[in-house]
PDB file of C-alpha atoms in Angstrom:
ATOM      1  CA  UNK A   1      34.381 100.740 -31.089  1.00 71.00           C
ATOM      2  CA  UNK A   2      36.751 102.130 -33.628  1.00 75.00           C
ATOM      3  CA  UNK A   3      39.658  99.904 -34.572  1.00 87.00           C
ATOM      4  CA  UNK A   4      42.768 100.825 -36.479  1.00 93.00           C
ATOM      5  CA  UNK A   5      44.799  98.049 -38.049  1.00 95.00           C
ATOM      6  CA  UNK A   6      48.343  98.545 -39.205  1.00 97.00           C
ATOM      7  CA  UNK A   7      50.635  96.283 -41.201  1.00 96.00           C
ATOM      8  CA  UNK A   8      53.252  95.019 -41.282  1.00 97.00           C
ATOM      9  CA  UNK A   9      54.158  94.698 -37.609  1.00 95.00           C
ATOM     10  CA  UNK A  10      57.866  94.555 -38.395  1.00 96.00           C
ATOM     11  CA  UNK A  11      59.938  95.519 -41.399  1.00 97.00           C
ATOM     12  CA  UNK A  12      63.643  94.998 -41.869  1.00 97.00           C
ATOM     13  CA  UNK A  13      65.228  96.789 -44.810  1.00 97.00           C
ATOM     14  CA  UNK A  14      68.681  97.411 -46.145  1.00 97.00           C
ATOM     15  CA  UNK A  15      69.722 101.026 -45.981  1.00 97.00           C
ATOM     16  CA  UNK A  16      68.658 102.663 -49.224  1.00 97.00           C
ATOM     17  CA  UNK A  17      65.612 100.453 -49.745  1.00 97.00           C
ATOM     18  CA  UNK A  18      62.100 101.810 -49.594  1.00 98.00           C
ATOM     19  CA  UNK A  19      59.619 101.153 -46.786  1.00 97.00           C
ATOM     20  CA  UNK A  20      55.842 101.314 -46.621  1.00 98.00           C
ATOM     21  CA  UNK A  21      53.400 100.862 -43.755  1.00 98.00           C
ATOM     22  CA  UNK A  22      49.642 100.612 -44.201  1.00 98.00           C
ATOM     23  CA  UNK A  23      46.842 101.618 -41.927  1.00 97.00           C
ATOM     24  CA  UNK A  24      43.175 100.670 -42.125  1.00 97.00           C
ATOM     25  CA  UNK A  25      40.301 101.891 -39.973  1.00 94.00           C
ATOM     26  CA  UNK A  26      37.033 100.087 -39.275  1.00 91.00           C
ATOM     27  CA  UNK A  27      35.208 103.427 -39.477  1.00 90.00           C
ATOM     28  CA  UNK A  28      35.494 106.613 -41.503  1.00 91.00           C
ATOM     29  CA  UNK A  29      37.967 109.009 -39.961  1.00 91.00           C
ATOM     30  CA  UNK A  30      37.889 112.776 -39.555  1.00 88.00           C
ATOM     31  CA  UNK A  31      41.605 112.791 -39.954  1.00 89.00           C
ATOM     32  CA  UNK A  32      44.601 110.574 -39.513  1.00 93.00           C
ATOM     33  CA  UNK A  33      47.869 111.410 -37.859  1.00 93.00           C
ATOM     34  CA  UNK A  34      51.221 109.688 -38.105  1.00 96.00           C
ATOM     35  CA  UNK A  35      53.680 109.462 -35.249  1.00 95.00           C
ATOM     36  CA  UNK A  36      57.203 108.133 -34.940  1.00 96.00           C
ATOM     37  CA  UNK A  37      58.476 106.592 -31.736  1.00 94.00           C
ATOM     38  CA  UNK A  38      62.175 105.953 -31.357  1.00 94.00           C
ATOM     39  CA  UNK A  39      63.216 103.081 -29.063  1.00 89.00           C
ATOM     40  CA  UNK A  40      62.665 104.223 -25.488  1.00 86.00           C
ATOM     41  CA  UNK A  41      61.071 107.458 -26.628  1.00 90.00           C
ATOM     42  CA  UNK A  42      57.651 108.957 -26.885  1.00 90.00           C
ATOM     43  CA  UNK A  43      55.398 109.392 -29.929  1.00 91.00           C
ATOM     44  CA  UNK A  44      56.414 112.381 -31.996  1.00 92.00           C
ATOM     45  CA  UNK A  45      53.952 113.891 -34.411  1.00 91.00           C
ATOM     46  CA  UNK A  46      54.912 113.653 -38.069  1.00 95.00           C
ATOM     47  CA  UNK A  47      51.903 114.789 -40.042  1.00 94.00           C
ATOM     48  CA  UNK A  48      48.133 115.015 -40.213  1.00 92.00           C
ATOM     49  CA  UNK A  49      45.928 114.195 -43.205  1.00 94.00           C
ATOM     50  CA  UNK A  50      42.422 115.580 -43.341  1.00 91.00           C
ATOM     51  CA  UNK A  51      41.059 115.523 -46.875  1.00 93.00           C
ATOM     52  CA  UNK A  52      39.906 112.528 -48.846  1.00 95.00           C
ATOM     53  CA  UNK A  53      42.668 111.413 -51.232  1.00 96.00           C
ATOM     54  CA  UNK A  54      45.181 113.779 -49.691  1.00 96.00           C
ATOM     55  CA  UNK A  55      48.876 113.244 -50.335  1.00 98.00           C
ATOM     56  CA  UNK A  56      51.567 115.030 -48.373  1.00 97.00           C
ATOM     57  CA  UNK A  57      55.329 114.832 -48.610  1.00 97.00           C
ATOM     58  CA  UNK A  58      58.051 115.536 -46.108  1.00 95.00           C
ATOM     59  CA  UNK A  59      61.423 115.069 -47.778  1.00 96.00           C
ATOM     60  CA  UNK A  60      61.695 111.282 -48.236  1.00 97.00           C
ATOM     61  CA  UNK A  61      58.344 110.567 -46.537  1.00 97.00           C
ATOM     62  CA  UNK A  62      55.088 110.404 -48.489  1.00 98.00           C
ATOM     63  CA  UNK A  63      51.758 110.148 -46.704  1.00 98.00           C
ATOM     64  CA  UNK A  64      48.449 109.245 -48.331  1.00 98.00           C
ATOM     65  CA  UNK A  65      44.874 109.300 -47.102  1.00 97.00           C
ATOM     66  CA  UNK A  66      42.394 107.104 -48.921  1.00 96.00           C
ATOM     67  CA  UNK A  67      39.402 108.362 -50.846  1.00 95.00           C
ATOM     68  CA  UNK A  68      37.022 106.825 -48.317  1.00 95.00           C
ATOM     69  CA  UNK A  69      39.045 108.249 -45.405  1.00 94.00           C
ATOM     70  CA  UNK A  70      39.424 104.765 -43.962  1.00 95.00           C
ATOM     71  CA  UNK A  71      42.972 103.934 -44.938  1.00 96.00           C
ATOM     72  CA  UNK A  72      46.342 105.576 -45.093  1.00 98.00           C
ATOM     73  CA  UNK A  73      49.929 104.793 -45.909  1.00 98.00           C
ATOM     74  CA  UNK A  74      53.382 106.077 -45.136  1.00 98.00           C
ATOM     75  CA  UNK A  75      56.144 105.492 -47.647  1.00 98.00           C
ATOM     76  CA  UNK A  76      59.803 106.219 -47.001  1.00 98.00           C
ATOM     77  CA  UNK A  77      62.098 106.402 -49.995  1.00 98.00           C
ATOM     78  CA  UNK A  78      65.720 105.328 -49.653  1.00 98.00           C
ATOM     79  CA  UNK A  79      65.697 104.567 -45.940  1.00 97.00           C
ATOM     80  CA  UNK A  80      68.492 105.755 -43.683  1.00 97.00           C
ATOM     81  CA  UNK A  81      69.565 104.466 -40.278  1.00 96.00           C
ATOM     82  CA  UNK A  82      68.002 107.560 -38.727  1.00 96.00           C
ATOM     83  CA  UNK A  83      64.599 106.280 -39.886  1.00 97.00           C
ATOM     84  CA  UNK A  84      64.730 103.459 -37.319  1.00 97.00           C
ATOM     85  CA  UNK A  85      61.757 103.429 -34.968  1.00 96.00           C
ATOM     86  CA  UNK A  86      58.124 102.472 -34.744  1.00 96.00           C
ATOM     87  CA  UNK A  87      55.682 104.306 -36.969  1.00 97.00           C
ATOM     88  CA  UNK A  88      52.130 104.603 -35.695  1.00 96.00           C
ATOM     89  CA  UNK A  89      49.063 105.800 -37.462  1.00 96.00           C
ATOM     90  CA  UNK A  90      46.360 107.265 -35.245  1.00 94.00           C
ATOM     91  CA  UNK A  91      42.866 108.150 -36.288  1.00 91.00           C
ATOM     92  CA  UNK A  92      40.238 110.443 -34.901  1.00 85.00           C
ATOM     93  CA  UNK A  93      36.604 110.616 -35.810  1.00 74.00           C
ATOM     94  CA  UNK A  94      34.047 113.325 -35.332  1.00 63.00           C
ATOM     95  CA  UNK A  95      32.008 111.076 -33.055  1.00 62.00           C
ATOM     96  CA  UNK A  96      34.683 111.336 -30.402  1.00 57.00           C
ATOM     97  CA  UNK A  97      34.076 114.777 -28.981  1.00 64.00           C
ATOM     98  CA  UNK A  98      37.530 115.232 -27.563  1.00 65.00           C
ATOM     99  CA  UNK A  99      39.218 113.829 -30.671  1.00 75.00           C
ATOM    100  CA  UNK A 100      41.187 111.246 -28.794  1.00 81.00           C
ATOM    101  CA  UNK A 101      43.516 109.206 -30.932  1.00 86.00           C
ATOM    102  CA  UNK A 102      42.991 105.550 -31.715  1.00 90.00           C
ATOM    103  CA  UNK A 103      46.398 104.155 -32.506  1.00 93.00           C
ATOM    104  CA  UNK A 104      47.335 101.301 -34.756  1.00 94.00           C
ATOM    105  CA  UNK A 105      49.754  98.708 -33.396  1.00 94.00           C
ATOM    106  CA  UNK A 106      52.617 100.325 -35.238  1.00 95.00           C
ATOM    107  CA  UNK A 107      55.239  99.126 -37.687  1.00 97.00           C
ATOM    108  CA  UNK A 108      58.692  98.687 -36.257  1.00 96.00           C
ATOM    109  CA  UNK A 109      61.291  99.597 -38.848  1.00 97.00           C
ATOM    110  CA  UNK A 110      64.824  98.278 -38.669  1.00 97.00           C
ATOM    111  CA  UNK A 111      67.387  99.557 -41.148  1.00 97.00           C
ATOM    112  CA  UNK A 112      70.457  97.449 -41.790  1.00 95.00           C
ATOM    113  CA  UNK A 113      73.437  99.619 -42.695  1.00 92.00           C
TER     114      UNK A 113
ATOM    115  CA  UNK B   1      59.935 125.234 -28.225  1.00 80.00           C
ATOM    116  CA  UNK B   2      57.244 124.495 -25.624  1.00 83.00           C
ATOM    117  CA  UNK B   3      56.909 120.890 -24.559  1.00 92.00           C
ATOM    118  CA  UNK B   4      54.886 118.635 -22.316  1.00 95.00           C
ATOM    119  CA  UNK B   5      56.780 117.514 -19.229  1.00 97.00           C
ATOM    120  CA  UNK B   6      56.090 114.518 -17.002  1.00 97.00           C
ATOM    121  CA  UNK B   7      57.346 113.421 -13.610  1.00 97.00           C
ATOM    122  CA  UNK B   8      58.625 111.091 -12.425  1.00 97.00           C
ATOM    123  CA  UNK B   9      60.307 109.434 -15.381  1.00 96.00           C
ATOM    124  CA  UNK B  10      60.151 106.079 -13.606  1.00 97.00           C
ATOM    125  CA  UNK B  11      57.936 104.992 -10.712  1.00 97.00           C
ATOM    126  CA  UNK B  12      58.235 101.663  -8.943  1.00 97.00           C
ATOM    127  CA  UNK B  13      55.458 100.699  -6.570  1.00 97.00           C
ATOM    128  CA  UNK B  14      54.062  97.731  -4.714  1.00 97.00           C
ATOM    129  CA  UNK B  15      50.784  96.198  -5.819  1.00 97.00           C
ATOM    130  CA  UNK B  16      47.881  97.827  -4.008  1.00 97.00           C
ATOM    131  CA  UNK B  17      49.635 101.142  -3.504  1.00 97.00           C
ATOM    132  CA  UNK B  18      48.415 104.448  -4.840  1.00 97.00           C
ATOM    133  CA  UNK B  19      50.452 106.339  -7.413  1.00 98.00           C
ATOM    134  CA  UNK B  20      50.131 109.817  -8.835  1.00 97.00           C
ATOM    135  CA  UNK B  21      51.661 110.613 -12.188  1.00 98.00           C
ATOM    136  CA  UNK B  22      52.195 114.245 -12.962  1.00 97.00           C
ATOM    137  CA  UNK B  23      52.140 116.196 -16.187  1.00 97.00           C
ATOM    138  CA  UNK B  24      52.587 119.821 -17.126  1.00 97.00           C
ATOM    139  CA  UNK B  25      50.872 120.385 -20.470  1.00 95.00           C
ATOM    140  CA  UNK B  26      51.848 123.149 -22.874  1.00 93.00           C
ATOM    141  CA  UNK B  27      50.609 126.367 -21.335  1.00 89.00           C
ATOM    142  CA  UNK B  28      48.085 127.580 -23.911  1.00 87.00           C
ATOM    143  CA  UNK B  29      46.658 124.100 -24.601  1.00 90.00           C
ATOM    144  CA  UNK B  30      43.216 123.298 -23.332  1.00 88.00           C
ATOM    145  CA  UNK B  31      42.688 119.597 -24.107  1.00 91.00           C
ATOM    146  CA  UNK B  32      44.652 117.091 -22.059  1.00 94.00           C
ATOM    147  CA  UNK B  33      44.985 113.357 -22.453  1.00 95.00           C
ATOM    148  CA  UNK B  34      46.452 110.330 -20.790  1.00 97.00           C
ATOM    149  CA  UNK B  35      47.523 107.340 -22.824  1.00 96.00           C
ATOM    150  CA  UNK B  36      49.330 104.199 -21.801  1.00 97.00           C
ATOM    151  CA  UNK B  37      51.601 101.824 -23.659  1.00 95.00           C
ATOM    152  CA  UNK B  38      52.286  98.368 -22.309  1.00 95.00           C
ATOM    153  CA  UNK B  39      55.777  97.284 -23.294  1.00 90.00           C
ATOM    154  CA  UNK B  40      55.931  96.371 -26.968  1.00 86.00           C
ATOM    155  CA  UNK B  41      52.289  97.182 -27.600  1.00 88.00           C
ATOM    156  CA  UNK B  42      50.346 100.040 -29.076  1.00 89.00           C
ATOM    157  CA  UNK B  43      49.471 103.315 -27.427  1.00 93.00           C
ATOM    158  CA  UNK B  44      46.019 103.162 -25.819  1.00 94.00           C
ATOM    159  CA  UNK B  45      43.755 106.056 -24.952  1.00 93.00           C
ATOM    160  CA  UNK B  46      42.752 106.347 -21.304  1.00 96.00           C
ATOM    161  CA  UNK B  47      41.030 109.673 -20.775  1.00 95.00           C
ATOM    162  CA  UNK B  48      40.614 113.183 -22.120  1.00 93.00           C
ATOM    163  CA  UNK B  49      40.025 116.302 -20.050  1.00 93.00           C
ATOM    164  CA  UNK B  50      38.665 119.663 -21.062  1.00 90.00           C
ATOM    165  CA  UNK B  51      37.292 122.620 -19.161  1.00 88.00           C
ATOM    166  CA  UNK B  52      38.057 120.988 -15.831  1.00 89.00           C
ATOM    167  CA  UNK B  53      36.166 117.800 -16.497  1.00 92.00           C
ATOM    168  CA  UNK B  54      36.540 114.461 -18.172  1.00 93.00           C
ATOM    169  CA  UNK B  55      35.234 114.591 -21.728  1.00 90.00           C
ATOM    170  CA  UNK B  56      35.900 111.004 -22.813  1.00 90.00           C
ATOM    171  CA  UNK B  57      37.256 107.879 -21.182  1.00 92.00           C
ATOM    172  CA  UNK B  58      38.020 104.385 -22.335  1.00 92.00           C
ATOM    173  CA  UNK B  59      37.097 101.038 -20.829  1.00 92.00           C
ATOM    174  CA  UNK B  60      40.550 100.884 -19.298  1.00 94.00           C
ATOM    175  CA  UNK B  61      39.824 103.976 -17.208  1.00 96.00           C
ATOM    176  CA  UNK B  62      37.842 102.299 -14.434  1.00 94.00           C
ATOM    177  CA  UNK B  63      37.083 103.409 -10.883  1.00 94.00           C
ATOM    178  CA  UNK B  64      40.699 102.907  -9.867  1.00 96.00           C
ATOM    179  CA  UNK B  65      41.752 105.797 -12.079  1.00 97.00           C
ATOM    180  CA  UNK B  66      41.126 109.488 -11.621  1.00 97.00           C
ATOM    181  CA  UNK B  67      42.454 112.692 -13.118  1.00 97.00           C
ATOM    182  CA  UNK B  68      42.748 116.140 -11.722  1.00 94.00           C
ATOM    183  CA  UNK B  69      43.938 119.559 -12.683  1.00 92.00           C
ATOM    184  CA  UNK B  70      44.719 120.892  -9.198  1.00 86.00           C
ATOM    185  CA  UNK B  71      46.112 124.225 -10.381  1.00 86.00           C
ATOM    186  CA  UNK B  72      46.654 126.112 -13.589  1.00 78.00           C
ATOM    187  CA  UNK B  73      49.556 124.037 -14.765  1.00 87.00           C
ATOM    188  CA  UNK B  74      49.537 120.450 -13.486  1.00 93.00           C
ATOM    189  CA  UNK B  75      47.473 117.574 -14.792  1.00 96.00           C
ATOM    190  CA  UNK B  76      47.622 114.386 -12.745  1.00 97.00           C
ATOM    191  CA  UNK B  77      46.644 110.770 -13.163  1.00 98.00           C
ATOM    192  CA  UNK B  78      45.991 108.828  -9.960  1.00 98.00           C
ATOM    193  CA  UNK B  79      45.765 105.067  -9.742  1.00 97.00           C
ATOM    194  CA  UNK B  80      44.163 104.239  -6.413  1.00 96.00           C
ATOM    195  CA  UNK B  81      45.235 100.640  -5.906  1.00 95.00           C
ATOM    196  CA  UNK B  82      47.763  99.511  -8.462  1.00 97.00           C
ATOM    197  CA  UNK B  83      47.667  96.086 -10.069  1.00 96.00           C
ATOM    198  CA  UNK B  84      50.455  94.192 -11.794  1.00 97.00           C
ATOM    199  CA  UNK B  85      48.781  94.797 -15.143  1.00 96.00           C
ATOM    200  CA  UNK B  86      49.014  98.560 -14.623  1.00 97.00           C
ATOM    201  CA  UNK B  87      52.726  98.313 -15.393  1.00 97.00           C
ATOM    202  CA  UNK B  88      53.195 100.385 -18.535  1.00 97.00           C
ATOM    203  CA  UNK B  89      54.500 103.627 -19.913  1.00 97.00           C
ATOM    204  CA  UNK B  90      52.008 106.416 -19.281  1.00 98.00           C
ATOM    205  CA  UNK B  91      52.026 109.331 -21.679  1.00 97.00           C
ATOM    206  CA  UNK B  92      50.400 112.675 -21.140  1.00 97.00           C
ATOM    207  CA  UNK B  93      49.462 114.717 -24.203  1.00 95.00           C
ATOM    208  CA  UNK B  94      47.982 118.118 -24.788  1.00 93.00           C
ATOM    209  CA  UNK B  95      46.313 119.861 -27.690  1.00 90.00           C
ATOM    210  CA  UNK B  96      45.310 123.345 -28.653  1.00 87.00           C
ATOM    211  CA  UNK B  97      41.547 123.619 -28.317  1.00 72.00           C
ATOM    212  CA  UNK B  98      39.182 123.754 -31.259  1.00 64.00           C
ATOM    213  CA  UNK B  99      38.470 121.170 -33.882  1.00 59.00           C
ATOM    214  CA  UNK B 100      40.312 117.965 -34.547  1.00 56.00           C
ATOM    215  CA  UNK B 101      42.862 119.655 -36.771  1.00 62.00           C
ATOM    216  CA  UNK B 102      45.467 120.083 -34.107  1.00 72.00           C
ATOM    217  CA  UNK B 103      48.268 117.712 -33.342  1.00 83.00           C
ATOM    218  CA  UNK B 104      48.691 116.239 -29.913  1.00 88.00           C
ATOM    219  CA  UNK B 105      51.992 116.857 -28.203  1.00 91.00           C
ATOM    220  CA  UNK B 106      53.189 113.958 -26.111  1.00 93.00           C
ATOM    221  CA  UNK B 107      55.319 114.128 -23.000  1.00 96.00           C
ATOM    222  CA  UNK B 108      58.320 111.842 -22.472  1.00 95.00           C
ATOM    223  CA  UNK B 109      56.263 109.423 -20.396  1.00 96.00           C
ATOM    224  CA  UNK B 110      56.394 107.876 -16.935  1.00 97.00           C
ATOM    225  CA  UNK B 111      57.354 104.239 -16.762  1.00 97.00           C
ATOM    226  CA  UNK B 112      55.263 102.626 -14.026  1.00 98.00           C
ATOM    227  CA  UNK B 113      56.452  99.316 -12.652  1.00 97.00           C
ATOM    228  CA  UNK B 114      54.125  97.507 -10.248  1.00 97.00           C
ATOM    229  CA  UNK B 115      55.751  94.738  -8.215  1.00 96.00           C
TER     230      UNK B 115
END
C-alpha cells in the first residue's frame, strides 16, 4: 500500500531560525495536504498542493510539491514560538476512491525562545 | 465557522466492552472519515463513508469496528469488544463531496482509554 515517509521526526530550533520538513511518497500522489497539530490538539489543515512543481506561500510558510508528485516540503522562515507543534504531510491518490489521507509520521517542532 | 464536533472528549472503558464514539460532521459535507492516532504516533486512516455506505476501509478496521449514520447529522464509530491496543485518539473528519481537491476538516477527537 501507499506509504508516506517524513523527516526529520524531531526538530529543535532557536526562535528566529528556519525549519524544514520533508515528505516522500512511495507512489505518485493526486495531491498532498499539510496539517499542523498542536500538543493535545487535532490536525488542522494548512494547505493543499495539486500541481507538479507547485509552490505556495502562506506568510512565513513555503510549501513545495515535487515535479514527480512524490515529494513535498514545508519550510518555515524565522520560526516563532507559535509555530510549535507537529507538522504532518498527508497524501491522497486517485486510486483511493474516497481520497482518504495517508499521513506521514510528522515532524515535531520545538522552538526555543 | 462550521466545525466537526465529537463526543465524548474522553472515554474510559474496560477491555471487552463496547464503545460508541459520536461525531457530527459539517452539515453540507458528504464524505466522512474516521482516523485514529495512538499516542505519539501518526494519524492512521480507518474508514471512509459516503452515500450511506463504507467506501474504503483499512486493515485496522476489522470485524470489531462498524460505522453508522443513524440520522441526518450523526456519524458513529462502534467498537464491539475493545482491546487494550484500541487505546488511542479517534478523529472524525468530513469533506465536501466531489474530487480530491477538498480539505478534510477534523474534529477535536475522542481519547479512548481501554483498561
